[in-house]
Each structure stands twice: as structure tokens, then as C-alpha cells.
Short mmCIF file of C-alpha atoms and ligand atoms in Angstrom, two decimals:
data_model
loop_
_atom_site.label_atom_id
_atom_site.label_comp_id
_atom_site.label_asym_id
_atom_site.label_seq_id
_atom_site.Cartn_x
_atom_site.Cartn_y
_atom_site.Cartn_z
CA UNK A 25 109.39 109.41 114.85
CA UNK A 26 109.64 111.12 118.42
CA UNK A 27 106.34 110.02 120.25
CA UNK A 28 106.76 112.35 122.65
CA UNK A 29 103.02 113.52 122.29
CA UNK A 30 102.37 109.90 124.40
CA UNK A 31 104.55 110.58 127.38
CA UNK A 32 101.37 110.16 129.60
CA UNK A 33 101.01 106.52 127.78
CA UNK A 34 102.68 103.50 130.19
CA UNK A 35 105.44 102.57 128.15
CA UNK A 36 104.74 98.98 127.82
CA UNK A 37 102.00 100.12 125.08
CA UNK A 38 103.98 102.99 123.10
CA UNK A 39 104.72 100.65 120.76
CA UNK A 40 101.27 100.27 119.89
CA UNK A 41 99.75 103.71 119.06
CA UNK A 42 99.54 102.51 115.52
CA UNK A 43 97.79 99.70 113.69
CA UNK A 44 98.94 99.37 110.58
CA UNK A 45 95.42 98.52 109.79
CA UNK A 46 94.39 102.17 110.78
CA UNK A 47 97.01 103.52 109.22
CA UNK A 48 97.12 102.32 105.87
CA UNK A 49 92.97 102.88 106.10
CA UNK A 50 94.12 106.24 106.40
CA UNK A 51 96.31 106.42 103.30
CA UNK A 52 93.17 104.51 101.22
CA UNK A 53 91.12 107.67 101.33
CA UNK A 54 93.34 110.70 101.42
CA UNK A 55 94.75 108.96 98.02
CA UNK A 56 91.56 107.85 96.65
CA UNK A 57 93.22 104.47 96.25
CA UNK A 58 91.37 101.19 96.77
CA UNK A 59 92.09 99.34 100.74
CA UNK A 60 92.67 95.92 99.61
CA UNK A 61 94.57 96.07 103.71
CA UNK A 62 91.28 96.09 105.38
CA UNK A 63 89.43 92.65 106.40
CA UNK A 64 85.69 94.00 105.39
CA UNK A 65 83.82 92.63 102.32
CA UNK A 66 82.74 94.72 99.54
CA UNK A 67 79.20 93.81 100.18
CA UNK A 68 76.85 93.72 102.97
CA UNK A 69 75.27 90.37 104.33
CA UNK A 70 72.14 89.41 104.16
CA UNK A 71 68.91 92.55 104.09
CA UNK A 72 67.12 89.90 106.74
CA UNK A 73 69.24 90.55 109.51
CA UNK A 74 69.68 93.79 107.99
CA UNK A 75 65.08 94.02 109.00
CA UNK A 76 65.83 92.61 112.06
CA UNK A 77 68.33 95.57 113.39
CA UNK A 78 66.45 97.91 112.42
CA UNK A 79 63.11 96.15 113.99
CA UNK A 80 64.75 96.10 117.00
CA UNK A 81 65.77 100.21 117.31
CA UNK A 82 61.94 100.88 115.87
CA UNK A 83 60.32 98.38 118.01
CA UNK A 84 62.30 99.63 120.63
CA UNK A 85 63.59 96.12 121.85
CA UNK A 86 67.05 96.80 121.33
CA UNK A 87 67.70 100.36 122.55
CA UNK A 88 68.59 99.67 126.20
CA UNK A 89 71.39 97.51 127.41
CA UNK A 90 71.17 93.90 126.95
CA UNK A 91 71.76 91.35 129.97
CA UNK A 92 74.98 90.92 131.04
CA UNK A 93 76.17 88.35 129.26
CA UNK A 94 74.76 88.56 125.72
CA UNK A 95 71.10 88.42 124.26
CA UNK A 96 69.94 84.74 126.56
CA UNK A 97 68.35 84.09 122.57
CA UNK A 98 71.67 85.18 120.60
CA UNK A 99 73.53 82.64 123.36
CA UNK A 100 71.34 79.64 122.48
CA UNK A 101 71.74 80.62 119.16
CA UNK A 102 75.75 80.71 119.59
CA UNK A 103 75.42 76.81 121.17
CA UNK A 104 73.33 75.94 118.64
CA UNK A 105 75.21 77.32 116.08
CA UNK A 106 78.76 75.01 117.97
CA UNK A 107 76.98 71.67 118.09
CA UNK A 108 75.40 71.84 114.46
CA UNK A 109 78.85 72.94 112.94
CA UNK A 110 81.06 71.28 114.86
CA UNK A 111 79.06 68.85 117.03
CA UNK A 112 80.47 70.51 120.44
CA UNK A 113 77.80 71.29 123.60
CA UNK A 114 78.18 74.35 125.34
CA UNK A 115 75.83 75.75 127.86
CA UNK A 116 74.04 78.78 126.73
CA UNK A 117 74.34 79.87 130.23
CA UNK A 118 77.39 79.45 131.73
CA UNK A 119 80.02 78.50 128.71
CA UNK A 120 79.12 81.77 126.12
CA UNK A 121 79.77 85.08 126.62
CA UNK A 122 78.55 87.90 123.59
CA UNK A 123 81.45 90.10 123.23
CA UNK A 124 81.78 93.82 121.41
CA UNK A 125 83.78 92.17 118.01
CA UNK A 126 86.10 89.42 118.23
CA UNK A 127 88.43 92.25 119.35
CA UNK A 128 86.61 92.26 123.45
CA UNK A 129 86.36 88.72 123.36
CA UNK A 130 90.09 88.46 123.16
CA UNK A 131 91.23 91.20 124.94
CA UNK A 132 89.08 90.11 128.08
CA UNK A 133 90.42 85.87 127.59
CA UNK A 134 94.15 88.22 127.78
CA UNK A 135 93.14 89.59 130.68
CA UNK A 136 91.50 86.94 132.42
CA UNK A 137 93.80 84.72 131.93
CA UNK A 138 97.83 86.15 131.38
CA UNK A 139 99.46 86.30 134.15
CA UNK A 140 102.06 89.39 134.47
CA UNK A 141 105.46 88.07 132.91
CA UNK A 142 103.50 84.76 131.70
CA UNK A 143 104.18 83.65 128.17
CA UNK A 144 101.57 83.54 125.57
CA UNK A 145 102.55 82.19 122.48
CA UNK A 146 101.31 83.32 118.89
CA UNK A 147 101.79 82.17 115.36
CA UNK A 148 103.86 84.55 112.94
CA UNK A 149 102.98 86.45 111.61
CA UNK A 150 100.07 87.45 113.20
CA UNK A 151 97.12 90.03 113.27
CA UNK A 152 98.47 93.84 115.50
CA UNK A 153 96.00 93.52 117.80
CA UNK A 154 97.55 90.43 119.40
CA UNK A 155 100.89 92.40 120.38
CA UNK A 156 98.61 94.91 121.71
CA UNK A 157 96.47 92.82 123.66
CA UNK A 158 98.82 91.09 125.46
CA UNK A 159 100.80 93.73 126.68
CA UNK A 160 97.91 95.18 128.17
CA UNK A 161 97.69 92.32 130.00
CA UNK A 162 101.32 92.33 130.60
CA UNK A 163 102.30 89.49 129.15
CA UNK A 164 105.49 88.48 127.32
CA UNK A 165 104.66 87.34 123.94
CA UNK A 166 106.99 85.06 122.46
CA UNK A 167 106.28 84.12 118.41
CA UNK A 168 106.48 81.24 116.97
CA UNK A 169 107.08 82.02 113.14
CA UNK A 170 104.99 79.99 110.34
CA UNK A 171 107.60 77.81 108.16
CA UNK A 172 107.51 79.73 104.75
CA UNK A 173 106.23 78.94 101.52
CA UNK A 174 109.96 79.27 100.60
CA UNK A 175 110.69 76.49 103.02
CA UNK A 176 106.99 74.57 101.99
CA UNK A 177 107.03 74.80 98.49
CA UNK A 178 103.44 75.80 99.48
CA UNK A 179 101.57 77.48 101.27
CA UNK A 180 103.13 79.17 105.02
CA UNK A 181 102.61 76.34 107.78
CA UNK A 182 102.73 75.48 111.30
CA UNK A 183 105.61 74.93 112.87
CA UNK A 184 105.45 72.15 115.56
CA UNK A 185 109.41 71.54 116.76
CA UNK A 186 109.56 75.51 116.91
CA UNK A 187 106.10 75.90 118.74
CA UNK A 188 107.00 72.97 120.79
CA UNK A 189 109.89 73.87 121.34
CA UNK A 190 108.47 77.51 122.91
CA UNK A 191 105.51 75.96 125.14
CA UNK A 192 108.16 74.13 126.94
CA UNK A 193 109.37 77.21 128.43
CA UNK A 194 108.50 77.12 132.29
CA UNK A 195 106.84 80.80 131.94
CA UNK A 196 104.75 79.48 128.57
CA UNK A 197 101.08 79.60 129.50
CA UNK A 198 99.13 80.52 127.10
CA UNK A 199 98.44 79.51 123.47
CA UNK A 200 96.71 82.32 121.47
CA UNK A 201 95.50 80.12 117.95
CA UNK A 202 94.02 81.44 114.88
CA UNK A 203 93.04 79.58 112.18
CA UNK A 204 91.73 80.22 109.55
CA UNK A 205 94.97 82.31 109.65
CA UNK A 206 94.89 86.33 109.21
CA UNK A 207 97.10 87.30 106.87
CA UNK A 208 98.15 84.39 104.95
CA UNK A 209 94.91 82.09 104.51
CA UNK A 210 96.71 78.81 106.24
CA UNK A 211 93.80 76.38 107.99
CA UNK A 212 95.40 74.39 110.13
CA UNK A 213 95.30 70.55 108.90
CA UNK A 214 93.75 67.58 111.15
CA UNK A 215 97.38 66.52 111.97
CA UNK A 216 98.28 70.00 112.27
CA UNK A 217 95.95 70.39 115.16
CA UNK A 218 96.72 67.22 116.46
CA UNK A 219 100.02 68.49 116.87
CA UNK A 220 98.85 71.36 118.69
CA UNK A 221 96.45 69.46 120.84
CA UNK A 222 99.83 67.43 121.80
CA UNK A 223 101.64 70.30 122.50
CA UNK A 224 98.50 72.21 124.66
CA UNK A 225 98.61 68.54 127.35
CA UNK A 226 101.93 68.29 127.37
CA UNK A 227 102.91 71.64 128.53
CA UNK A 228 99.21 72.73 130.33
CA UNK A 229 98.63 75.67 128.24
CA UNK A 230 95.23 77.04 128.14
CA UNK A 231 94.77 77.90 124.12
CA UNK A 232 92.68 81.17 123.09
CA UNK A 233 91.61 80.23 119.04
CA UNK A 234 90.29 83.09 116.88
CA UNK A 235 88.33 81.17 114.78
CA UNK A 236 87.01 84.87 113.20
CA UNK A 237 87.06 82.96 110.08
CA UNK A 238 85.71 79.69 110.61
CA UNK A 239 82.87 80.28 107.96
CA UNK A 240 85.70 81.39 105.15
CA UNK A 241 87.62 78.15 104.39
CA UNK A 242 88.13 76.95 100.58
CA UNK A 243 87.57 73.78 99.38
CA UNK A 244 89.21 71.07 100.14
CA UNK A 245 90.08 73.16 102.98
CA UNK A 246 87.29 72.32 106.45
CA UNK A 247 87.98 74.65 109.87
CA UNK A 248 88.38 72.10 112.50
CA UNK A 249 87.51 73.96 116.27
CA UNK A 250 90.70 72.67 118.41
CA UNK A 251 88.08 72.68 121.04
CA UNK A 252 86.58 69.28 118.97
CA UNK A 253 90.02 67.68 120.20
CA UNK A 254 90.40 64.88 123.00
CA UNK A 255 91.11 66.12 126.07
CA UNK A 256 90.91 70.05 124.54
CA UNK A 257 87.94 71.42 125.25
CA UNK A 258 88.73 71.39 128.71
CA UNK A 259 91.28 73.92 128.14
CA UNK A 260 90.31 76.13 124.99
CA UNK A 261 88.20 79.73 124.81
CA UNK A 262 87.00 79.77 121.16
CA UNK A 263 86.13 83.17 119.46
CA UNK A 264 84.05 84.05 116.71
CA UNK A 265 83.03 87.14 115.21
CA UNK A 266 79.65 87.85 113.44
CA UNK A 267 81.16 90.68 111.69
CA UNK A 268 83.36 88.06 109.46
CA UNK A 269 80.33 85.38 109.21
CA UNK A 270 77.69 87.57 108.65
CA UNK A 271 79.62 90.28 106.17
CA UNK A 272 78.47 93.27 108.45
CA UNK A 273 81.83 93.80 110.01
CA UNK A 274 81.19 97.71 111.87
CA UNK A 275 77.85 95.57 113.62
CA UNK A 276 80.87 94.09 116.09
CA UNK A 277 79.22 91.49 117.60
CA UNK A 278 81.30 88.66 118.56
CA UNK A 279 81.22 85.96 121.11
CA UNK A 280 83.95 83.49 123.29
CA UNK A 281 82.48 79.84 124.05
CA UNK A 282 84.13 77.30 125.94
CA UNK A 283 84.35 75.64 129.72
CA UNK A 284 82.35 77.34 132.45
CA UNK A 285 85.43 78.40 134.37
CA UNK A 286 87.33 79.77 131.68
CA UNK A 287 84.27 81.41 130.55
CA UNK A 288 83.28 82.12 133.94
CA UNK A 289 86.92 84.46 133.84
CA UNK A 290 86.64 85.86 130.69
CA UNK A 291 83.11 87.38 131.51
CA UNK A 292 84.69 88.92 133.91
CA UNK A 293 86.67 91.00 132.95
CA UNK A 294 84.28 91.68 129.77
CA UNK A 295 81.25 93.34 131.52
CA UNK A 296 84.18 95.65 132.92
CA UNK A 297 85.14 96.62 129.29
CA UNK A 298 81.82 97.45 127.40
CA UNK A 299 79.10 96.19 129.49
CA UNK A 300 76.87 95.34 127.10
CA UNK A 301 77.34 95.84 123.05
CA UNK A 302 75.33 95.70 120.13
CA UNK A 303 72.21 95.79 121.26
CA UNK A 304 69.98 95.99 118.21
CA UNK A 305 72.62 93.82 116.29
CA UNK A 306 72.45 91.03 118.39
CA UNK A 307 69.50 89.09 118.02
CA UNK A 308 70.13 89.87 114.02
CA UNK A 309 73.42 87.84 114.74
CA UNK A 310 71.65 85.75 116.34
CA UNK A 311 69.00 84.82 113.47
CA UNK A 312 71.84 84.31 110.84
CA UNK A 313 73.53 82.25 113.41
CA UNK A 314 70.35 79.92 111.87
CA UNK A 315 70.67 80.61 108.68
CA UNK A 316 70.21 77.55 106.10
CA UNK A 317 73.22 76.09 105.03
CA UNK A 318 72.68 77.56 101.32
CA UNK A 319 74.44 80.32 103.05
CA UNK A 320 77.17 79.44 104.33
CA UNK A 321 77.91 78.07 101.00
CA UNK A 322 77.37 81.02 99.11
CA UNK A 323 79.35 82.91 101.81
CA UNK A 324 82.12 81.01 100.59
CA UNK A 325 81.40 81.32 96.54
CA UNK A 326 81.61 84.24 96.54
CA UNK A 327 85.28 84.88 98.09
CA UNK A 328 86.40 81.69 96.55
CA UNK A 329 86.19 83.27 93.09
CA UNK A 330 87.11 86.26 93.78
CA UNK A 331 90.19 84.92 95.66
CA UNK A 332 90.80 82.92 92.03
CA UNK A 333 90.81 86.24 90.01
CA UNK A 334 93.23 88.29 92.71
CA UNK A 335 95.47 85.86 92.29
CA UNK A 336 95.28 85.05 89.03
CA UNK A 337 95.54 88.71 88.33
CA UNK A 338 98.73 88.98 90.56
CA UNK A 339 100.12 85.78 89.44
CA UNK A 340 100.41 87.61 85.39
CA UNK A 341 102.19 90.76 86.19
CA UNK A 342 104.37 88.58 88.55
CA UNK A 343 103.95 88.21 91.76
CA UNK A 344 104.86 85.38 93.71
CA UNK A 345 101.56 84.51 95.22
CA UNK A 346 100.96 81.90 98.13
CA UNK A 347 98.51 79.64 98.16
CA UNK A 348 95.54 80.24 100.55
CA UNK A 349 93.47 77.95 102.25
CA UNK A 350 90.79 80.66 103.68
CA UNK A 351 90.39 84.12 104.97
CA UNK A 352 90.13 87.16 102.85
CA UNK A 353 93.75 87.63 102.49
CA UNK A 354 95.94 86.71 100.00
CA UNK A 355 99.79 87.15 100.36
CA UNK A 356 102.26 87.74 97.42
CA UNK A 357 105.99 87.59 97.49
CA UNK A 358 106.78 91.54 95.98
CA UNK A 359 110.61 90.04 94.89
CA UNK A 360 109.14 89.12 91.59
CA UNK A 361 108.04 92.71 90.37
CA UNK A 362 111.52 94.28 92.25
CA UNK A 363 111.06 95.42 95.40
CA UNK A 364 112.90 93.91 97.95
CA UNK A 365 111.13 94.50 101.26
CA UNK A 366 106.86 94.57 101.05
CA UNK A 367 106.96 97.88 103.05
CA UNK A 368 108.85 99.76 100.62
CA UNK A 369 106.67 98.71 98.37
CA UNK A 370 102.82 98.97 100.19
CA UNK A 371 104.16 102.56 100.81
CA UNK A 372 104.86 103.23 97.26
CA UNK A 373 101.05 101.24 95.61
CA UNK A 374 99.42 104.07 96.62
CA UNK A 375 100.41 106.39 94.30
CA UNK A 376 101.61 104.05 91.67
CA UNK A 377 98.40 101.94 91.53
CA UNK A 378 95.87 103.38 93.60
CA UNK A 379 95.89 100.00 95.81
CA UNK A 380 96.01 99.69 99.16
CA UNK A 381 97.56 97.06 100.12
CA UNK A 382 98.85 95.43 104.28
CA UNK A 383 103.10 94.39 104.19
CA UNK A 384 103.77 91.47 106.38
N1 PMP B 429 90.61 88.01 114.90
C1 PMP B 429 91.15 88.58 113.41
C2 PMP B 429 92.45 87.34 113.01
C3 PMP B 429 90.61 89.14 112.46
O1 PMP B 429 91.18 89.00 111.80
C4 PMP B 429 90.07 90.26 113.05
C5 PMP B 429 89.33 90.62 112.66
N2 PMP B 429 90.10 91.39 111.43
C6 PMP B 429 89.49 90.24 114.53
C7 PMP B 429 89.89 88.82 115.22
C8 PMP B 429 88.28 90.90 115.04
O2 PMP B 429 86.89 90.81 114.68
P1 PMP B 429 85.82 91.76 115.11
O3 PMP B 429 86.06 92.78 113.98
O4 PMP B 429 84.41 90.99 115.43
O5 PMP B 429 86.07 92.70 116.42
#
């Protein structure tokens, strides 16, 4: 397709006109299909959090600019959360920044930490925002493919040797890590995390760890932030998403935490992107982060049940279904139902079955 209408856009950003999620969601709306393609849950998060946001609007306490790096009580709640779930000690005053979703945290971290031409390593397949944000930051994206189910005999897994080879480039500077992983549902194991940490330390990489799905991990898997490994905290920016953890994806409250020097860099950029965001939602997400363990256990039970019914149903239809350890996503191999490529399959699926999925 001609992209003359993008003449004014700088050439390096022209490939990013469309997001596959936006495109497929529009298709879902157009044909009235069930949209399984976008990462959002079917039901809203807790009513008690809604009430806090509504009250913050009604009382006026949430309607004007909140403090630049985030409401102090939300930053405190983020610090308490990192301590409670992972034993990580972060100072809410210097080591935390509230962002407009995990998306802005990712963009700000990349813009702040990537010098022009630095290589940013991503595990492939990856969330499409990564490619665009790396290009915005003028970095060079180096994709390290995961080992596929055909290679591992089960799910997608880290290819540590390929990662080590990519990291050994003298221009490699950042590892953009994502576990639980969109779109494969892979959750890095302790052994894989140890290899990643070893590589990051050996090659002096900064790790931007996208942990948006930290609370969406199925037993017996567990989420371990890479920042908890020895000598990793000081080189890691850890990113979370209130949208994902509390099923309010439209609220767009996220955060980054880590050592003060890295967070200071992220803060400088982020304050000039959105300055602040989500006034009424910030106290609500603070309350969410303090919900009892029961909430988090219940959240995952619901997703686990639906994961099984979707995976079993797809397998019965003849799809090759890849084991998923976490996230909202299930990856299937469409060759079992007579297709050779996922894109053709996904373009035909809405008309044929009233369902939208995303090609990897
Ligand atoms: N990281 C990953 C891996 C995601 O899948 C998403 C949302 N799809 C985000 C970050 C963005 O999260 P948020 O809505 O909080 O900006």
C-alpha cells in the first residue's frame, strides 16, 4: 500500500503507522466479531476501586494535576507491593515513578537510556510497541527469537545462546525483557532468569523488565522479577501495569521502579511526555496494590479456568495449542486446520467464525 499520506512523518517511523492490535480490533468492530486479539479482560476489576476513583472525581481531590512523579501514596503503595511480593526494597521518594500505563514507562525508559544507535535486544515475538518505541528512541532493535514449540517439544523458551551472542556486540546496551511474555505466555524459569542475569552482567546491559503481567501467572509457574537476582537491581528498570493487575486497562496507570539513578533518568523524560496522568485513578490503583492476597489468587483462578476451556476447545478443533504459563494469551499453530500462515488465517477468521485473533 502506498504511504504517500505519511510524507511528513520521519522515515524511520513510517513502518509504525498501524498497530496490528488496532487494525484487528477495528476489524472486530466492523464485522461484529468476538475480539480475542487485544489484551483486555472481559470483566472489570473490583468495584471498591471504582468507588475510590468516582469519589476522587466527586470530591475534587483527583481532578487537578497530581504531583509530577505520581501521587505519593501511590508511590508508597508501589514500594510496599514490591516488598510484599518480591522482597524488593525501593524508596517511594526516589526509586518509583508513576506513568501513563506501562506503555509510557517503556517509552520513557527507552528514550532516557538509549543513545542514538545503541542496540536494544528484544525477545521475538514481542509486543509491537517495543519496535516503535525503540525507533522513537533512535535505537537499533536486535531481535532474539525464542525457541519455538517445534524445537522445544512444549512451549516457547529462551534461547540463551542466541541472547549471549546478541549481547556480545559492542553496541548492545539494553535488554528489553518481558516475562510473563506477550504473546507466547512464556514465564521465564529461575534457571532462565539466572542465565539472563549472567549475560546482562557479563555484557554490562541495562535491563528494562516489562512485568505488566506479573499477577497473571498460572501454577506451578511463578513470576520472579529479574531485579531480585544478585547484582541485578542496580541495572534494572522494572515496569508494572495497573491496567493488567486490576483489570482496568482503560485507566492507564502504570509505573517504573528501580535504582535511583535509572529512575531519575526515566523521570526526566516521562515528565515531558505526559507530565502527569490519571488523577482520579491513582488513589484507586494504590488501594488495588494493597488488596489482600485473596484478590490476586482469585484473579488468576478465573483466567486459569478460561485458559483451559479456550485451549481445550481449540485443541478439539485441530489446532496445535502451545502451553501457556501466564498472561491473557494462547498461541496456536494453524497448520492443524489447513492454513500455512497465521496472517491469512487471522484475516479470514472474523468472516468465517466471528472471532478476531492476532497473527504473530
Ligand atoms: N507490556 C505488555 C507486554 C503489554 O501486553 C501491554 C498491553 N498490551 C503493555 C505493556 C501496556 O500496558 P498499559 O496498558 O499499562 O500501558
